C-alpha positions as protocol buffer text, in pm:
chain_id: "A"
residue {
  index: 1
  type: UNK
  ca { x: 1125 y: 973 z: 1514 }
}
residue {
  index: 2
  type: UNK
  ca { x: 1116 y: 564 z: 1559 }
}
residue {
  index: 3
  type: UNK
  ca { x: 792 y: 473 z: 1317 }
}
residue {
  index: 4
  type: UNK
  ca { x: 622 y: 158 z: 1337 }
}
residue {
  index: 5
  type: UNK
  ca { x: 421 y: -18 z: 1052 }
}
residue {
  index: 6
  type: UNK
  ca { x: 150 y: -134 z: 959 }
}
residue {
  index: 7
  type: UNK
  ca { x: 125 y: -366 z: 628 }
}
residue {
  index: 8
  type: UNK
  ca { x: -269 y: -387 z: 514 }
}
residue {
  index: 9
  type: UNK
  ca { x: -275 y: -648 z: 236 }
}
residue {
  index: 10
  type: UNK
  ca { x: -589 y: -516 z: 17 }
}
residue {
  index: 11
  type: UNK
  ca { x: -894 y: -669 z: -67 }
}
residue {
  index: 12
  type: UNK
  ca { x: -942 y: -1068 z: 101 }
}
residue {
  index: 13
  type: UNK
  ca { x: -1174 y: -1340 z: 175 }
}
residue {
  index: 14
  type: UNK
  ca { x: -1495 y: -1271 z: -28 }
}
residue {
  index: 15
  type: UNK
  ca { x: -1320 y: -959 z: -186 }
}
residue {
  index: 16
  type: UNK
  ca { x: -1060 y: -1078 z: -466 }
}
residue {
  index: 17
  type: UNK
  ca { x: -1005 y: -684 z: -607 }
}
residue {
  index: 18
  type: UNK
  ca { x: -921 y: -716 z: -930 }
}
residue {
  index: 19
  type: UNK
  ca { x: -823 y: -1006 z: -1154 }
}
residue {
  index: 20
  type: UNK
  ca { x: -643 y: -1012 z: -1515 }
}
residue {
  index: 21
  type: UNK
  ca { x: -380 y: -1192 z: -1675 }
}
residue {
  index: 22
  type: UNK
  ca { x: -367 y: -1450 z: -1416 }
}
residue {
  index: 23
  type: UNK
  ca { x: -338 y: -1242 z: -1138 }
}
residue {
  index: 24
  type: UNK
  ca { x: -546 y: -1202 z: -866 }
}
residue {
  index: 25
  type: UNK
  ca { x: -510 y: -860 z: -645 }
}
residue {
  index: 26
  type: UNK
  ca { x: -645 y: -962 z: -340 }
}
residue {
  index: 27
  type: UNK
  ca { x: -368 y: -1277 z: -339 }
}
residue {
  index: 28
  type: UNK
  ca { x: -31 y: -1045 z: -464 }
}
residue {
  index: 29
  type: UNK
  ca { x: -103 y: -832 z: -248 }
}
residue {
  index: 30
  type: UNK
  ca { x: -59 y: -1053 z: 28 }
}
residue {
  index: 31
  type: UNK
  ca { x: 221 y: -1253 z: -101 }
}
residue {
  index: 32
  type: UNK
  ca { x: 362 y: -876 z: -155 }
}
residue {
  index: 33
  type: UNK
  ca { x: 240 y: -808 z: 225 }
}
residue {
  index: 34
  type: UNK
  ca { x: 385 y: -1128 z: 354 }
}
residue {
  index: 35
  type: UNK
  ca { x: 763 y: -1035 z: 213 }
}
residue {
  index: 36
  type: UNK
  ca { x: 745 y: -621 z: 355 }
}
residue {
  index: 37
  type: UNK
  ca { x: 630 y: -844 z: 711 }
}
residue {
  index: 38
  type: UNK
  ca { x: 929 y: -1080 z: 722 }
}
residue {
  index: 39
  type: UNK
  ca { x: 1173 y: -770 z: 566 }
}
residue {
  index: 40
  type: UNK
  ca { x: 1022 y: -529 z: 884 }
}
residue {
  index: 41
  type: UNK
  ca { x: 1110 y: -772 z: 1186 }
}
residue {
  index: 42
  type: UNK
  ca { x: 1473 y: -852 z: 1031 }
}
residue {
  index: 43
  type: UNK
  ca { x: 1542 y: -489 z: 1040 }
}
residue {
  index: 44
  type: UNK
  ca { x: 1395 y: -474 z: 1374 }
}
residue {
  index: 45
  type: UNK
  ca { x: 1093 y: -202 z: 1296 }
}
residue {
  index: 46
  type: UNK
  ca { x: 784 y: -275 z: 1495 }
}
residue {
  index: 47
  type: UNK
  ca { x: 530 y: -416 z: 1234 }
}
residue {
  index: 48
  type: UNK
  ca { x: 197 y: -563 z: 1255 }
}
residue {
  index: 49
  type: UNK
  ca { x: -57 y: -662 z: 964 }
}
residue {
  index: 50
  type: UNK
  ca { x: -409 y: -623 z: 903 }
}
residue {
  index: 51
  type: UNK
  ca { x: -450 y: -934 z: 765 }
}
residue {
  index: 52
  type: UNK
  ca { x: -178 y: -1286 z: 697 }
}
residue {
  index: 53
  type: UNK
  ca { x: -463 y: -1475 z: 533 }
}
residue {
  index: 54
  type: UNK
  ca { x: -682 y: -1509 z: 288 }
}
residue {
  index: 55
  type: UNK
  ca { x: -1007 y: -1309 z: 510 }
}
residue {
  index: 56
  type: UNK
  ca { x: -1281 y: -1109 z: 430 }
}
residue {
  index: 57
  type: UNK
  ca { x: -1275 y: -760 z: 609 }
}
residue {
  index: 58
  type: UNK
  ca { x: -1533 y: -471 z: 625 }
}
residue {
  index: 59
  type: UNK
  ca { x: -1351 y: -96 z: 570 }
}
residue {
  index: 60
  type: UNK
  ca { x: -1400 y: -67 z: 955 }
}
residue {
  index: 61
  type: UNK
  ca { x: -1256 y: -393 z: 1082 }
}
residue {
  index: 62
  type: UNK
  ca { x: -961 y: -294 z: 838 }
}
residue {
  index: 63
  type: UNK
  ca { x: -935 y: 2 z: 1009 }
}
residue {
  index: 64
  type: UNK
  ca { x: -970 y: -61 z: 1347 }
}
residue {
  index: 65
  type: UNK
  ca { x: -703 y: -303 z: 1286 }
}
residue {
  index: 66
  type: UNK
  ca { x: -456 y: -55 z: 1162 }
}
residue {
  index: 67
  type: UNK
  ca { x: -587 y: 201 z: 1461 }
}
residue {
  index: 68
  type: UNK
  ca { x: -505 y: -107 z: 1733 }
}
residue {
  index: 69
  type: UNK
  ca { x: -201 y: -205 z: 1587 }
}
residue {
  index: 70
  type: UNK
  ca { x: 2 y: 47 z: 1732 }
}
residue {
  index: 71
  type: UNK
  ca { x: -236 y: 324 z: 1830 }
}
residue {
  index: 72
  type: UNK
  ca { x: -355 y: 630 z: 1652 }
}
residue {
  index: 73
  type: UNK
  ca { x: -2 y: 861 z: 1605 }
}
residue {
  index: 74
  type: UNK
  ca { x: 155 y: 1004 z: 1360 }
}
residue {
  index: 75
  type: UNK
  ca { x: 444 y: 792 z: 1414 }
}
residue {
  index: 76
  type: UNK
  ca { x: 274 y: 520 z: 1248 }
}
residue {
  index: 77
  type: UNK
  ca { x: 278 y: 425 z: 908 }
}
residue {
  index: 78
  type: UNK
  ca { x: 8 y: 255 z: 670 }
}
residue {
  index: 79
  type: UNK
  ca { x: 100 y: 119 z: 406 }
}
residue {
  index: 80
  type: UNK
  ca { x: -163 y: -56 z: 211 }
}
residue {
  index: 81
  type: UNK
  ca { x: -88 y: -260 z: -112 }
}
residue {
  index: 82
  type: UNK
  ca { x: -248 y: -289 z: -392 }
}
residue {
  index: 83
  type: UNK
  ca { x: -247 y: -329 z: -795 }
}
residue {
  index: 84
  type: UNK
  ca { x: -449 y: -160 z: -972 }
}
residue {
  index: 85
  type: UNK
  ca { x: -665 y: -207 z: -1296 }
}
residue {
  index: 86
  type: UNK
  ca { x: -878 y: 40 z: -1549 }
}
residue {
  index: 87
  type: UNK
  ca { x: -616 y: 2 z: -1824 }
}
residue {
  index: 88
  type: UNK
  ca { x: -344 y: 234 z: -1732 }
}
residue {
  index: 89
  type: UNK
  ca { x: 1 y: 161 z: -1698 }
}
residue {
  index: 90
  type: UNK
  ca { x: 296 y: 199 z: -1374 }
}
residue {
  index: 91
  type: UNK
  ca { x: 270 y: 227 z: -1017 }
}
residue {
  index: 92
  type: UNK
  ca { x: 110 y: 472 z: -748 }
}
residue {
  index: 93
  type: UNK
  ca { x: 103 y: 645 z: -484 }
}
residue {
  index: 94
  type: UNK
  ca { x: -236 y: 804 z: -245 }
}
residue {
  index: 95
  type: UNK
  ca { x: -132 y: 967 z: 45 }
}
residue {
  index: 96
  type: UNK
  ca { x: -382 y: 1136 z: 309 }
}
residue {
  index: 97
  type: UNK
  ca { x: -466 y: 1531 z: 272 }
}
residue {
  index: 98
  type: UNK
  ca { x: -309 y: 1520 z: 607 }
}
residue {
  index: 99
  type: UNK
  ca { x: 3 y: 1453 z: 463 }
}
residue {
  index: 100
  type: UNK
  ca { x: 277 y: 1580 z: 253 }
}
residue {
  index: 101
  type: UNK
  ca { x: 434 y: 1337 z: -93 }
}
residue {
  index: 102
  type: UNK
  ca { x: 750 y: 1229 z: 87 }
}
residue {
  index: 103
  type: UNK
  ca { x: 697 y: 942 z: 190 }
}
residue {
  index: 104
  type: UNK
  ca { x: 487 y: 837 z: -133 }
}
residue {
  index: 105
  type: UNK
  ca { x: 745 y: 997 z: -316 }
}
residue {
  index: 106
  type: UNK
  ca { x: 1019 y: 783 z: -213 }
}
residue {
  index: 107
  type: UNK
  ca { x: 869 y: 481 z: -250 }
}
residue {
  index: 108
  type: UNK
  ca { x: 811 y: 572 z: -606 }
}
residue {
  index: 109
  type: UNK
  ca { x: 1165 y: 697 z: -648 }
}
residue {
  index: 110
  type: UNK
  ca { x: 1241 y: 309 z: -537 }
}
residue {
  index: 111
  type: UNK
  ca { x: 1008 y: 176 z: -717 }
}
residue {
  index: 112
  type: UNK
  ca { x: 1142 y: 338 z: -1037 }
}
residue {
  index: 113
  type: UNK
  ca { x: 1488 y: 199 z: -965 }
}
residue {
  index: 114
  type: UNK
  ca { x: 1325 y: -134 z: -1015 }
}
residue {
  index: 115
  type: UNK
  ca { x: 1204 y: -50 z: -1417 }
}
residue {
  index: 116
  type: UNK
  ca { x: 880 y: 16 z: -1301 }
}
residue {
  index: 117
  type: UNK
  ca { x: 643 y: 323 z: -1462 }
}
residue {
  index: 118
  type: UNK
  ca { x: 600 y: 583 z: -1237 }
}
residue {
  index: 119
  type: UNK
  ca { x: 255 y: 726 z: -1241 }
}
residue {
  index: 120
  type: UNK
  ca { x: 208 y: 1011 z: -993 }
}
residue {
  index: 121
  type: UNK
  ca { x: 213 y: 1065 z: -558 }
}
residue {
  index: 122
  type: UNK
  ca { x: -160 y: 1188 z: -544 }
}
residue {
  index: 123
  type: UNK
  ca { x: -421 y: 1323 z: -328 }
}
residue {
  index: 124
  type: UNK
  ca { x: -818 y: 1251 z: -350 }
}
residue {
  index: 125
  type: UNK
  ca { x: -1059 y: 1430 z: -185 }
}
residue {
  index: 126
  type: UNK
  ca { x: -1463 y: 1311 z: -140 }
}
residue {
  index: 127
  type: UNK
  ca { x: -1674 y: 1467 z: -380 }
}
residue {
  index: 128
  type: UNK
  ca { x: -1990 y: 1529 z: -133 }
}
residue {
  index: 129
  type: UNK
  ca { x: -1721 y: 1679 z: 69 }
}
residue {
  index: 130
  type: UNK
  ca { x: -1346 y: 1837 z: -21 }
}
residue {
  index: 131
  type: UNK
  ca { x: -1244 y: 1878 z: 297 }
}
residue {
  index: 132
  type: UNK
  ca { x: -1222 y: 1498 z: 354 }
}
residue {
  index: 133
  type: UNK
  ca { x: -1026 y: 1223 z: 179 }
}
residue {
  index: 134
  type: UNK
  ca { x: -1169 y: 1002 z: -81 }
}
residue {
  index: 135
  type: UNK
  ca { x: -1042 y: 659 z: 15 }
}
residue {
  index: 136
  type: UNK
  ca { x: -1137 y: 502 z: 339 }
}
residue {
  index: 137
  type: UNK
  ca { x: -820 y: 420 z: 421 }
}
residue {
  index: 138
  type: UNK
  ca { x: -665 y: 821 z: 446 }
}
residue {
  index: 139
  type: UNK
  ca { x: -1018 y: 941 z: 551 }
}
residue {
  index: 140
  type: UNK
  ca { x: -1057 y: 686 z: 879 }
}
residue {
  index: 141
  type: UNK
  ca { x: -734 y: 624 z: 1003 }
}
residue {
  index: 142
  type: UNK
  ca { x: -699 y: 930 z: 1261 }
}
residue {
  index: 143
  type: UNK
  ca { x: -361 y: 1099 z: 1248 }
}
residue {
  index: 144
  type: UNK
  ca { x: -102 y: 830 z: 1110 }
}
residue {
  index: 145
  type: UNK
  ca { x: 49 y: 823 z: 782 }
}
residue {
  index: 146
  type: UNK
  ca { x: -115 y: 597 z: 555 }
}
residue {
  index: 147
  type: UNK
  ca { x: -18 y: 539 z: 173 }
}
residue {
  index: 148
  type: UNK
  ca { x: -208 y: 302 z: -67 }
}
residue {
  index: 149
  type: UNK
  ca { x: 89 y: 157 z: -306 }
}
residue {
  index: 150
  type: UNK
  ca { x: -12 y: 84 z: -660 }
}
residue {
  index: 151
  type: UNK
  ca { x: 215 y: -174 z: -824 }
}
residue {
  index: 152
  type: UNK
  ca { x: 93 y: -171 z: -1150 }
}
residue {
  index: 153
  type: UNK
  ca { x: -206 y: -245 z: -1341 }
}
residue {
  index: 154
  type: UNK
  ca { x: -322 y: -571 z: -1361 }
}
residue {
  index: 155
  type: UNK
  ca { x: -514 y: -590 z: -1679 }
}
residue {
  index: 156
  type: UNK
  ca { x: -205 y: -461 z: -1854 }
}
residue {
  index: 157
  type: UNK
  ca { x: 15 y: -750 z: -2003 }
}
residue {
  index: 158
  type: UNK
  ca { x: 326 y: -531 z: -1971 }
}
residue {
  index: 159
  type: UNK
  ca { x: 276 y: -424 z: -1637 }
}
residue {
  index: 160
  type: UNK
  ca { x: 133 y: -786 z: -1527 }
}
residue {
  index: 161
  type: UNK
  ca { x: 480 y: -954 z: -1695 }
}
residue {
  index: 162
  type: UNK
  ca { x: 674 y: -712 z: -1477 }
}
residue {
  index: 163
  type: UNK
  ca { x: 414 y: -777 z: -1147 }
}
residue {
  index: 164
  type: UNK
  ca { x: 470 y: -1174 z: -1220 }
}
residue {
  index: 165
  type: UNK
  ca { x: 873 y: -1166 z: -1230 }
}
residue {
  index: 166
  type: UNK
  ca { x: 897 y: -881 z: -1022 }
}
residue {
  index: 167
  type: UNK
  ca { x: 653 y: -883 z: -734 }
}
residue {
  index: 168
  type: UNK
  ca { x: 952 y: -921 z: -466 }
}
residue {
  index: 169
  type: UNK
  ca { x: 1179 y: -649 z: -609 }
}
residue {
  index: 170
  type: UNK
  ca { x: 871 y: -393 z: -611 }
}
residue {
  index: 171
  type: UNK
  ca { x: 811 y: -506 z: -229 }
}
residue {
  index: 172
  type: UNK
  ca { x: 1176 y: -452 z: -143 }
}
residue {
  index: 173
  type: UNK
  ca { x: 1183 y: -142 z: -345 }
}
residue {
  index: 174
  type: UNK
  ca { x: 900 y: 1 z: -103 }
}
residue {
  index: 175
  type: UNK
  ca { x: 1075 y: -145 z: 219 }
}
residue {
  index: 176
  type: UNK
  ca { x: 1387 y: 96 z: 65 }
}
residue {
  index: 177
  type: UNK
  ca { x: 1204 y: 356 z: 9 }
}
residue {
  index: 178
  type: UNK
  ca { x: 986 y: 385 z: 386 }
}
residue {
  index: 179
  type: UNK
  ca { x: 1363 y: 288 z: 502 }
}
residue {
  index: 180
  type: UNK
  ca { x: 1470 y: 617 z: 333 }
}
């Protein structure tokens, strides 16, 4: 199967995410975005994003980005980057209830090449209702394959020295790792 991509840069405009150690979430991820872009079109995979700048976007103009991009099939990856906070420590991986861990597996797999902590590949259903998935982005995005990365956590100064120095090789560890 011949997958296209789409790179959703969490968080924008008048929505930083989350901010620690001299990092702001809402501009790594795009910088993080930006690189997984460029590293797409050299290897020739169709790719669009759902944002290059620095723009506010509701949860359904994010997603009706990602469902024009390329349509809504299961030949289409998500992936949607992010860094978390809450004081843990290492990257992860949500993938849709739709979906199986390979993909987020992989990436992780990658990812832990790189010295990162590995976390977990998880799931997250909607309280008010199991049968649906917790975050917008696996609950509204029809049939494709989206994964929300986790780099790391922000508000932890190890992880946020290796997000600093590292940012690039974590983005090219994912590009590996959906490559694989």
């Amino acid at each position: 199967m011949d997958y296209k991509i789409v790179i959703d840069a969490g968080h924008g405009g008048d929505d930083p995410g989350a901010s620690g150690n001299n990092i702001i979430e809402k501009d790594l991820n795009l910088a993080i975005s930006d690189y997984m872009y460029d590293r797409f079109r050299e290897l020739g995979i169709p790719v669009k994003m759902t944002r290059t700048s620095d723009e506010t976007l509701s949860p359904t103009e994010r997603v009706n980005r990602v469902l024009n991009a390329f349509g809504n099939d299961d030949d289409v990856l998500v992936i949607s980057n992010h860094i978390n906070a809450g004081g843990g420590e290492g990257a992860e991986v949500i993938y849709a209830l739709r979906n199986n861990s390979k993909l987020s597996d992989l990436i992780l797999d990658e990812l832990s090449d790189e010295g990162q902590i590995i976390r977990k590949a998880y799931q997250r259903r909607l309280p008010s209702n199991t049968s649906k998935d917790y975050y917008f982005m696996q609950r509204n995005t029809g049939i494709t394959q989206p994964v929300t990365i986790e780099y790391g956590f922000l508000d932890n100064t190890n992880d946020a020295n290796k997000l600093k120095n590292n940012y690039l090789r974590y983005a090219e560890a994912a590009v590996r790792g959906i490559l694989r």
